[in-house]
Short mmCIF file of C-alpha atoms and ligand atoms in Angstrom, two decimals:
data_model
loop_
_atom_site.label_atom_id
_atom_site.label_comp_id
_atom_site.label_asym_id
_atom_site.label_seq_id
_atom_site.Cartn_x
_atom_site.Cartn_y
_atom_site.Cartn_z
CA MET A 1 -25.12 31.50 16.49
CA GLY A 2 -25.90 28.68 18.83
CA THR A 3 -26.28 29.92 22.30
CA VAL A 4 -23.66 28.08 24.34
CA THR A 5 -24.83 28.34 27.90
CA HIS A 6 -21.81 26.79 29.60
CA LEU A 7 -19.22 24.06 29.54
CA GLU A 8 -18.78 21.26 32.04
CA CYS A 9 -15.70 19.14 32.78
CA LEU A 10 -16.41 15.39 32.38
CA ALA A 11 -13.73 14.54 35.00
CA CYS A 12 -14.28 16.99 37.87
CA GLY A 13 -17.62 18.59 37.00
CA ALA A 14 -16.28 22.13 37.05
CA ARG A 15 -18.57 24.53 35.14
CA SER A 16 -17.07 27.14 32.91
CA GLU A 17 -18.33 30.04 30.83
CA PRO A 18 -18.02 30.00 27.04
CA ASP A 19 -15.04 32.31 27.25
CA GLY A 20 -12.91 31.62 24.22
CA HIS A 21 -10.65 29.19 25.98
CA ASP A 22 -10.76 26.34 23.45
CA GLY A 23 -8.90 23.80 25.63
CA ALA A 24 -9.24 21.32 28.48
CA CYS A 25 -10.55 22.05 31.93
CA VAL A 26 -8.35 24.58 33.71
CA VAL A 27 -9.02 22.95 37.04
CA CYS A 28 -8.03 19.35 36.33
CA GLY A 29 -7.08 19.08 32.65
CA GLY A 30 -10.13 16.96 31.88
CA ILE A 31 -12.17 17.09 28.68
CA ARG A 32 -15.14 19.45 28.75
CA ASP A 33 -18.59 19.12 27.23
CA VAL A 34 -20.51 22.02 25.68
CA PHE A 35 -24.11 22.87 26.54
CA TYR A 36 -26.66 24.98 24.59
CA ASP A 37 -29.91 26.81 24.99
CA LEU A 38 -32.05 23.90 23.67
CA ASP A 39 -35.27 25.91 23.86
CA ALA A 40 -33.89 28.39 21.31
CA ALA A 41 -32.73 25.48 19.14
CA ARG A 42 -36.17 23.78 19.42
CA GLU A 43 -37.76 26.92 18.02
CA ALA A 44 -35.25 27.40 15.22
CA LEU A 45 -34.82 23.76 14.09
CA THR A 46 -38.39 22.61 13.38
CA ARG A 47 -38.99 20.18 10.55
CA ASP A 48 -40.57 22.92 8.51
CA ALA A 49 -37.74 25.39 9.09
CA LEU A 50 -35.12 22.75 8.15
CA ALA A 51 -36.96 21.73 5.02
CA ALA A 52 -37.12 25.38 3.97
CA ASN A 53 -33.44 26.07 4.53
CA PRO A 54 -31.46 25.96 1.24
CA ASP A 55 -28.04 25.87 2.98
CA ARG A 56 -26.78 22.26 2.71
CA THR A 57 -23.66 22.81 4.81
CA VAL A 58 -23.49 22.00 8.52
CA LEU A 59 -24.31 25.61 9.18
CA ARG A 60 -27.94 24.62 8.88
CA TYR A 61 -27.51 23.37 12.43
CA ALA A 62 -25.99 26.64 13.66
CA PRO A 63 -28.31 26.90 16.66
CA LEU A 64 -26.51 23.82 18.00
CA LEU A 65 -23.01 24.78 16.99
CA PRO A 66 -20.43 26.99 18.83
CA ILE A 67 -19.81 29.22 15.88
CA ASP A 68 -21.19 32.47 14.51
CA PRO A 69 -22.89 31.78 11.14
CA GLU A 70 -22.19 35.38 10.22
CA GLY A 71 -18.49 34.87 10.91
CA ARG A 72 -15.88 33.55 8.58
CA VAL A 73 -16.15 29.83 7.71
CA THR A 74 -14.62 27.60 5.04
CA PRO A 75 -16.35 27.92 1.66
CA LEU A 76 -15.96 24.18 1.14
CA ALA A 77 -19.23 22.25 1.17
CA VAL A 78 -19.04 20.36 4.44
CA GLY A 79 -22.29 18.55 5.24
CA SER A 80 -25.36 16.76 3.90
CA SER A 81 -23.48 13.56 3.05
CA PRO A 82 -25.89 11.11 1.37
CA ILE A 83 -27.60 8.12 2.94
CA TYR A 84 -28.11 5.10 0.67
CA ASP A 85 -30.53 2.26 1.38
CA SER A 86 -28.88 -0.96 0.26
CA PRO A 87 -30.88 -4.19 0.22
CA ARG A 88 -27.90 -6.13 -1.16
CA ALA A 89 -25.56 -4.99 1.63
CA ALA A 90 -28.35 -5.82 4.13
CA ALA A 91 -28.50 -9.35 2.77
CA ALA A 92 -24.70 -9.65 2.74
CA VAL A 93 -24.38 -8.62 6.35
CA GLY A 94 -27.46 -10.40 7.56
CA VAL A 95 -29.77 -7.61 8.82
CA GLY A 96 -33.29 -6.45 7.83
CA ARG A 97 -32.22 -3.10 6.44
CA LEU A 98 -28.82 -1.49 5.88
CA LEU A 99 -28.25 2.20 5.29
CA VAL A 100 -24.91 3.67 4.33
CA LYS A 101 -23.99 7.31 5.09
CA ASP A 102 -21.04 8.17 2.89
CA ASP A 103 -18.86 10.67 4.68
CA GLY A 104 -16.08 9.79 2.21
CA SER A 105 -17.86 12.18 -0.09
CA LEU A 106 -17.06 15.21 2.14
CA PRO A 107 -14.52 17.75 0.76
CA THR A 108 -11.30 16.09 1.95
CA GLY A 109 -12.79 12.61 1.95
CA SER A 110 -13.54 11.94 5.60
CA PHE A 111 -15.87 12.46 8.49
CA LYS A 112 -13.17 14.68 10.11
CA ASP A 113 -14.31 17.61 7.90
CA ARG A 114 -17.21 18.03 10.29
CA ALA A 115 -14.90 18.75 13.24
CA SER A 116 -12.44 20.81 11.18
CA TYR A 117 -15.32 23.00 9.98
CA VAL A 118 -15.91 24.14 13.52
CA GLY A 119 -12.21 24.12 14.45
CA VAL A 120 -11.27 26.37 11.51
CA ALA A 121 -14.21 28.75 12.17
CA ARG A 122 -13.23 29.09 15.84
CA ALA A 123 -9.57 29.50 15.03
CA LEU A 124 -10.44 32.31 12.59
CA ALA A 125 -12.68 33.92 15.15
CA ALA A 126 -9.92 33.73 17.77
CA GLY A 127 -7.41 35.24 15.33
CA ALA A 128 -5.11 32.23 15.58
CA ASP A 129 -1.90 32.38 13.56
CA VAL A 130 -1.44 28.62 13.30
CA VAL A 131 -3.66 25.60 13.80
CA ALA A 132 -1.90 22.39 14.88
CA ALA A 133 -3.13 18.82 14.74
CA ALA A 134 -1.93 15.35 15.68
CA SER A 135 -3.61 12.77 13.62
CA THR A 136 -3.51 9.25 12.25
CA GLY A 137 -4.07 11.04 8.95
CA ASN A 138 -7.63 12.20 8.30
CA ALA A 139 -7.98 14.85 10.97
CA ALA A 140 -4.75 16.29 9.53
CA THR A 141 -5.76 16.17 5.90
CA SER A 142 -9.10 17.68 6.85
CA VAL A 143 -7.76 20.67 8.72
CA ALA A 144 -5.09 21.08 6.04
CA GLY A 145 -7.70 21.25 3.31
CA LEU A 146 -10.15 23.46 5.20
CA GLY A 147 -7.22 25.61 6.38
CA ALA A 148 -6.06 26.08 2.79
CA SER A 149 -9.57 27.17 1.78
CA VAL A 150 -9.24 30.22 4.09
CA GLY A 151 -5.51 30.74 4.03
CA LEU A 152 -4.85 29.56 7.59
CA PRO A 153 -1.40 28.11 8.29
CA ILE A 154 -1.62 24.52 9.47
CA HIS A 155 1.01 22.47 11.22
CA ILE A 156 0.57 18.68 11.19
CA PHE A 157 2.04 15.89 13.26
CA VAL A 158 1.42 12.39 11.75
CA PRO A 159 3.16 9.05 12.10
CA ALA A 160 5.66 8.65 9.25
CA THR A 161 3.79 5.43 8.40
CA ALA A 162 0.57 7.22 7.46
CA PRO A 163 -0.80 6.02 4.12
CA GLU A 164 0.64 7.77 1.10
CA GLY A 165 -2.70 9.14 -0.07
CA LYS A 166 -3.20 11.00 3.15
CA VAL A 167 0.39 12.37 3.15
CA ALA A 168 -0.08 13.43 -0.48
CA GLN A 169 -3.18 15.35 0.48
CA LEU A 170 -1.35 17.11 3.36
CA LEU A 171 1.58 18.13 1.25
CA THR A 172 -0.60 19.20 -1.66
CA TYR A 173 -2.79 21.37 0.56
CA GLY A 174 0.43 23.06 1.67
CA ALA A 175 0.43 22.23 5.37
CA ARG A 176 3.69 22.15 7.22
CA VAL A 177 4.02 18.45 7.85
CA PHE A 178 6.07 16.78 10.52
CA LEU A 179 6.31 13.11 9.80
CA ILE A 180 7.08 11.61 13.19
CA GLU A 181 9.09 8.49 13.67
CA ALA A 182 6.64 7.09 16.20
CA ASP A 183 3.20 5.52 16.41
CA TYR A 184 0.05 7.69 16.66
CA ASP A 185 -0.11 7.50 20.48
CA ALA A 186 3.38 8.92 20.85
CA THR A 187 2.85 11.38 17.96
CA TYR A 188 -0.23 12.69 19.77
CA ASP A 189 1.68 13.26 23.03
CA PHE A 190 4.51 15.02 21.12
CA CYS A 191 2.06 17.30 19.37
CA GLN A 192 0.58 18.37 22.72
CA GLU A 193 4.10 19.26 23.84
CA ALA A 194 4.66 21.37 20.69
CA VAL A 195 1.31 23.09 21.08
CA ALA A 196 2.14 24.03 24.67
CA LYS A 197 5.52 25.32 23.67
CA PHE A 198 4.51 27.32 20.60
CA GLY A 199 0.99 28.45 21.56
CA TRP A 200 -0.74 27.14 18.46
CA TYR A 201 -4.50 26.67 18.17
CA ASN A 202 -5.10 22.98 19.09
CA ARG A 203 -7.31 20.97 16.70
CA SER A 204 -7.29 17.88 18.91
CA ALA A 205 -10.83 16.80 19.47
CA ALA A 206 -9.83 15.30 22.79
CA VAL A 207 -8.51 18.57 24.20
CA ASN A 208 -10.53 21.22 22.37
CA PRO A 209 -14.17 20.50 23.29
CA TYR A 210 -15.52 22.33 20.25
CA LEU A 211 -14.29 19.80 17.71
CA VAL A 212 -16.71 17.10 18.94
CA GLU A 213 -19.41 19.76 18.47
CA GLY A 214 -18.63 19.68 14.74
CA LYS A 215 -18.81 15.85 14.76
CA LYS A 216 -22.36 16.16 16.14
CA THR A 217 -23.56 17.22 12.69
CA CYS A 218 -23.35 13.63 11.51
CA GLY A 219 -26.05 12.86 14.13
CA HIS A 220 -28.00 15.96 13.23
CA GLU A 221 -28.05 14.87 9.58
CA ILE A 222 -29.02 11.28 10.35
CA ALA A 223 -32.01 12.63 12.36
CA GLU A 224 -33.06 15.13 9.76
CA GLN A 225 -32.53 12.86 6.74
CA LEU A 226 -34.47 9.93 8.24
CA LEU A 227 -36.90 11.59 10.74
CA ASP A 228 -39.54 8.95 11.46
CA ASP A 229 -37.61 6.24 9.64
CA LEU A 230 -34.62 5.96 11.94
CA PRO A 231 -32.61 2.71 12.08
CA ASP A 232 -32.44 0.61 15.21
CA TRP A 233 -28.68 0.96 15.25
CA VAL A 234 -25.99 3.39 14.11
CA ALA A 235 -22.62 1.67 13.64
CA MET A 236 -19.32 3.56 13.61
CA SER A 237 -15.65 2.64 13.82
CA VAL A 238 -13.89 3.95 16.86
CA GLY A 239 -10.32 5.10 17.53
CA ASP A 240 -10.09 7.96 19.99
CA GLY A 241 -13.88 7.92 20.43
CA CYS A 242 -14.66 11.51 19.42
CA SER A 243 -16.60 10.57 16.33
CA ILE A 244 -19.09 8.22 17.93
CA ALA A 245 -19.50 10.53 20.94
CA GLY A 246 -20.23 13.49 18.68
CA THR A 247 -22.65 11.59 16.44
CA HIS A 248 -24.54 10.30 19.47
CA LYS A 249 -24.70 13.79 20.97
CA GLY A 250 -26.07 15.15 17.69
CA LEU A 251 -28.85 12.49 17.72
CA ALA A 252 -29.57 13.09 21.37
CA GLU A 253 -29.89 16.83 20.79
CA MET A 254 -32.28 16.28 17.91
CA HIS A 255 -34.29 14.04 20.26
CA ALA A 256 -34.17 16.64 23.03
CA ILE A 257 -35.57 19.37 20.77
CA GLY A 258 -38.32 17.03 19.49
CA LEU A 259 -37.18 16.54 15.90
CA ILE A 260 -37.01 12.74 16.35
CA ASP A 261 -38.80 10.56 18.88
CA ARG A 262 -35.93 8.24 19.86
CA VAL A 263 -32.20 7.77 19.64
CA PRO A 264 -30.83 4.71 17.89
CA LYS A 265 -28.48 2.33 19.72
CA MET A 266 -24.83 3.04 18.93
CA LEU A 267 -22.57 0.15 17.86
CA GLY A 268 -18.97 1.11 18.46
CA VAL A 269 -16.62 -0.96 16.36
CA GLN A 270 -12.95 -1.28 17.17
CA ALA A 271 -10.32 -3.21 15.25
CA ALA A 272 -9.44 -6.31 17.24
CA GLY A 273 -5.78 -5.20 17.32
CA ALA A 274 -6.68 -1.80 18.88
CA ALA A 275 -9.65 -2.37 21.12
CA PRO A 276 -9.12 -0.74 24.57
CA LEU A 277 -12.60 0.81 24.47
CA THR A 278 -14.37 -2.54 23.87
CA LYS A 279 -12.38 -3.96 26.78
CA ALA A 280 -13.37 -1.06 29.04
CA PHE A 281 -16.98 -1.20 27.95
CA ASP A 282 -17.24 -4.93 28.67
CA ALA A 283 -15.62 -4.40 32.05
CA GLY A 284 -18.10 -1.63 32.97
CA ALA A 285 -15.15 0.73 33.37
CA GLU A 286 -15.05 4.55 32.84
CA SER A 287 -11.47 4.65 31.74
CA VAL A 288 -9.20 2.69 29.45
CA GLU A 289 -5.84 0.95 29.77
CA ARG A 290 -3.26 1.81 27.09
CA MET A 291 -2.39 -1.11 24.81
CA VAL A 292 -0.07 -1.54 21.88
CA ALA A 293 -2.19 -0.91 18.83
CA ASN A 294 -1.79 -3.13 15.83
CA THR A 295 -4.29 -2.89 12.99
CA PHE A 296 -3.85 -2.01 9.29
CA ALA A 297 -6.95 0.24 9.66
CA ASP A 298 -4.61 3.17 10.33
CA SER A 299 -7.30 5.73 11.23
CA ILE A 300 -8.27 3.65 14.25
CA ASN A 301 -4.83 2.31 15.12
CA VAL A 302 -5.10 3.85 18.53
CA GLY A 303 -3.83 2.17 21.67
CA MET A 304 -4.58 5.09 24.05
CA PRO A 305 -8.08 6.51 23.12
CA ARG A 306 -8.10 10.19 24.02
CA ASN A 307 -11.82 10.61 24.59
CA PRO A 308 -12.80 7.45 26.49
CA THR A 309 -15.30 9.06 28.83
CA LYS A 310 -17.42 10.61 26.02
CA ALA A 311 -17.02 7.43 23.93
CA LEU A 312 -18.10 5.05 26.65
CA ARG A 313 -20.93 7.20 28.02
CA ALA A 314 -22.44 7.76 24.52
CA VAL A 315 -22.62 4.07 23.75
CA ARG A 316 -24.00 3.20 27.23
CA ALA A 317 -26.56 5.99 27.11
CA SER A 318 -27.85 4.69 23.82
CA GLY A 319 -28.23 1.09 25.07
CA GLY A 320 -25.63 0.06 22.52
CA ARG A 321 -22.48 -2.06 22.56
CA TYR A 322 -18.86 -2.16 21.51
CA VAL A 323 -17.59 -5.04 19.33
CA ASN A 324 -14.30 -5.86 17.62
CA ALA A 325 -13.62 -6.71 13.99
CA THR A 326 -10.51 -8.61 12.96
CA ASP A 327 -8.19 -7.25 10.30
CA ASP A 328 -9.20 -10.16 8.04
CA ARG A 329 -12.86 -9.27 8.32
CA ILE A 330 -12.16 -5.59 7.78
CA ARG A 331 -10.04 -6.33 4.72
CA ALA A 332 -12.80 -8.52 3.25
CA TRP A 333 -15.36 -5.74 3.62
CA ILE A 334 -13.34 -3.25 1.50
CA PRO A 335 -14.48 -4.91 -1.75
CA LYS A 336 -17.67 -6.35 -0.21
CA LEU A 337 -19.01 -2.88 0.73
CA ALA A 338 -17.92 -1.39 -2.59
CA ARG A 339 -19.48 -4.22 -4.65
CA ASN A 340 -22.81 -4.08 -2.79
CA THR A 341 -23.24 -0.33 -2.54
CA GLY A 342 -20.84 1.46 -4.92
CA VAL A 343 -19.29 3.16 -1.88
CA PHE A 344 -15.47 2.74 -1.58
CA GLY A 345 -14.25 3.06 1.97
CA GLU A 346 -10.80 3.10 3.56
CA PRO A 347 -10.07 0.26 6.06
CA ALA A 348 -11.32 2.19 9.14
CA ALA A 349 -14.48 3.20 7.26
CA VAL A 350 -15.52 -0.38 6.36
CA THR A 351 -14.70 -1.38 9.90
CA ALA A 352 -18.23 -0.26 10.84
CA ILE A 353 -19.96 -2.73 8.58
CA ALA A 354 -17.45 -5.44 9.47
CA GLY A 355 -18.50 -4.88 13.05
CA VAL A 356 -22.20 -5.19 12.16
CA GLU A 357 -21.48 -8.61 10.74
CA GLU A 358 -19.64 -9.45 13.98
CA ALA A 359 -22.57 -8.15 16.08
CA VAL A 360 -25.09 -10.23 14.03
CA ALA A 361 -22.95 -13.33 14.53
CA ALA A 362 -22.84 -12.60 18.29
CA GLY A 363 -26.61 -12.10 18.47
CA ILE A 364 -26.24 -8.47 19.49
CA ILE A 365 -28.04 -7.23 16.39
CA GLY A 366 -31.08 -9.26 15.34
CA PRO A 367 -31.61 -10.43 11.73
CA ASP A 368 -34.69 -8.17 11.32
CA GLU A 369 -33.09 -5.03 12.77
CA SER A 370 -32.13 -2.00 10.74
CA VAL A 371 -28.69 -0.51 10.83
CA LEU A 372 -27.05 2.63 9.51
CA VAL A 373 -23.27 2.43 8.98
CA VAL A 374 -21.24 5.62 8.71
CA VAL A 375 -18.51 5.19 6.06
CA SER A 376 -16.05 7.56 7.60
CA GLY A 377 -13.30 7.84 5.03
CA ASN A 378 -12.83 7.47 1.24
CA GLY A 379 -11.12 4.32 -0.06
CA LEU A 380 -8.85 6.38 -2.38
CA LYS A 381 -6.91 7.58 0.71
CA ASP A 382 -5.35 4.10 1.15
CA VAL A 383 -5.08 2.40 -2.17
CA ARG A 384 -2.44 -0.08 -0.96
CA SER A 385 -4.87 -1.56 1.51
CA ALA A 386 -7.57 -1.85 -1.10
CA MET A 387 -5.18 -3.57 -3.48
CA SER A 388 -4.38 -6.06 -0.76
CA ALA A 389 -8.03 -7.05 -0.62
CA VAL A 390 -8.68 -7.77 -4.34
CA ASP A 391 -7.26 -10.02 -7.03
CA VAL A 392 -5.08 -8.00 -9.36
CA PRO A 393 -5.13 -9.32 -12.98
CA LYS A 394 -2.00 -9.93 -14.97
CA PRO A 395 -1.49 -7.41 -17.77
CA ILE A 396 -2.25 -8.80 -21.24
CA PRO A 397 -1.45 -7.72 -24.81
CA PRO A 398 -4.40 -5.97 -26.62
CA LYS A 399 -5.62 -9.18 -28.26
CA LEU A 400 -9.25 -10.40 -28.32
CA SER A 401 -7.99 -13.99 -27.86
CA GLU A 402 -6.66 -12.95 -24.47
CA VAL A 403 -10.04 -11.51 -23.53
CA GLU A 404 -11.80 -14.67 -24.67
CA ARG A 405 -9.37 -16.85 -22.69
CA ARG A 406 -10.12 -14.85 -19.53
CA LEU A 407 -13.94 -14.86 -20.12
CA GLU A 408 -13.80 -18.68 -20.50
CA ALA A 409 -11.58 -19.17 -17.48
CA GLU A 410 -13.94 -17.06 -15.32
CA ALA A 411 -17.25 -18.27 -16.73
C1 LIG B 1 -10.78 9.38 12.85
C2 LIG B 1 -11.48 8.26 12.10
C3 LIG B 1 -12.29 7.31 12.79
C4 LIG B 1 -12.44 7.26 14.28
O1 LIG B 1 -12.80 8.41 14.89
P1 LIG B 1 -12.39 8.67 16.45
O2 LIG B 1 -12.90 9.93 16.81
O3 LIG B 1 -10.87 8.61 16.50
O4 LIG B 1 -12.98 7.48 17.16
C5 LIG B 1 -12.90 6.33 12.02
N1 LIG B 1 -12.71 6.33 10.69
C6 LIG B 1 -11.96 7.19 10.01
C7 LIG B 1 -11.90 7.09 8.52
C8 LIG B 1 -11.36 8.22 10.70
O5 LIG B 1 -10.56 9.13 10.03
ZN1 LIG B 2 -12.01 19.32 35.44
#
């Protein structure tokens, strides 16, 4: 098990022991960060030791995770998502090298499985009866799927407007689903009320500090998979900010223990219609102002980011930037990413590469630089958005003349 030395509140600095309180700072209600015995991790996670470890799940990074590898975890294969090198996507976006890490290939189809892995393990260790989550969709489907794998009851609060694919996953996995007649920001607040009233285990990555610890494994993997061949930039779409903060922390840890010799710059990409973090970053601020969120990229349709401190600090510490991508640009990249790489991402997942294009146009990323984009969710989760980005052919009778006509028309 990773040796957690202590936790520290990002808001008031209060130190706390790793005491099984999986919530916010008891002094001020702020979000806490988790610290480890890095010397022990340095000894355990050498390049040789990692290469010799046959476990492909995120448990291979157990010395940097707040869970007991001997304890109960989901049997689902969370971890080791592939990285593809795509010269055609690099040319399409205008950079020297483009790498795609496909987290849509994780068990429930999104990056969120990394956090839920740790959340479910900790909930089991704590003997929790119910795990609750507020979500735009993927955090919910993830904890529903991983919960189902170990028989843990899951209660979910999502906006009633969540894409059908995600709601279908939730209901199929057997979670108790509350479809809330409100946007994500209000749904989140309501879920916190319910958690306080009913005493459920809270899967919110902005309250429970251990969830971001799971998200770190994306950074651990990028470091281990690329070693001396790291990209200049890692680009990720950002809603609440937990994912980019976690990925950066994973990279920084791997740097701290000597596995890699530098940390890439982080490019945080927000949808132009939901971009309070870009605004705060550009203003040099530490906190965000709530805005009315309006983007079709539902997973990042967040007007009140819940983890602004971690999200802003991570990008600043890396020497990176925040940029915005318009909905039109995001929509265009659904087929463009798929056609150049074979990786089908949901709108929030292709937002990362749409933002790279934006950053190249703005001169933030140079034409010779290398970029890794994290594709954070599978395109099949939101088929309606994908269909809005492609030309749908008219049905034809099964006649060769019809095929010939089409081939000629499109020659
Ligand atoms: C949750 C999510 C994000 C953003 O993660 P945050 O921690 O909210 O910033 C991006 N893409 C997808 C597909 C997601 O589900
Ligand atoms: Zn505090």
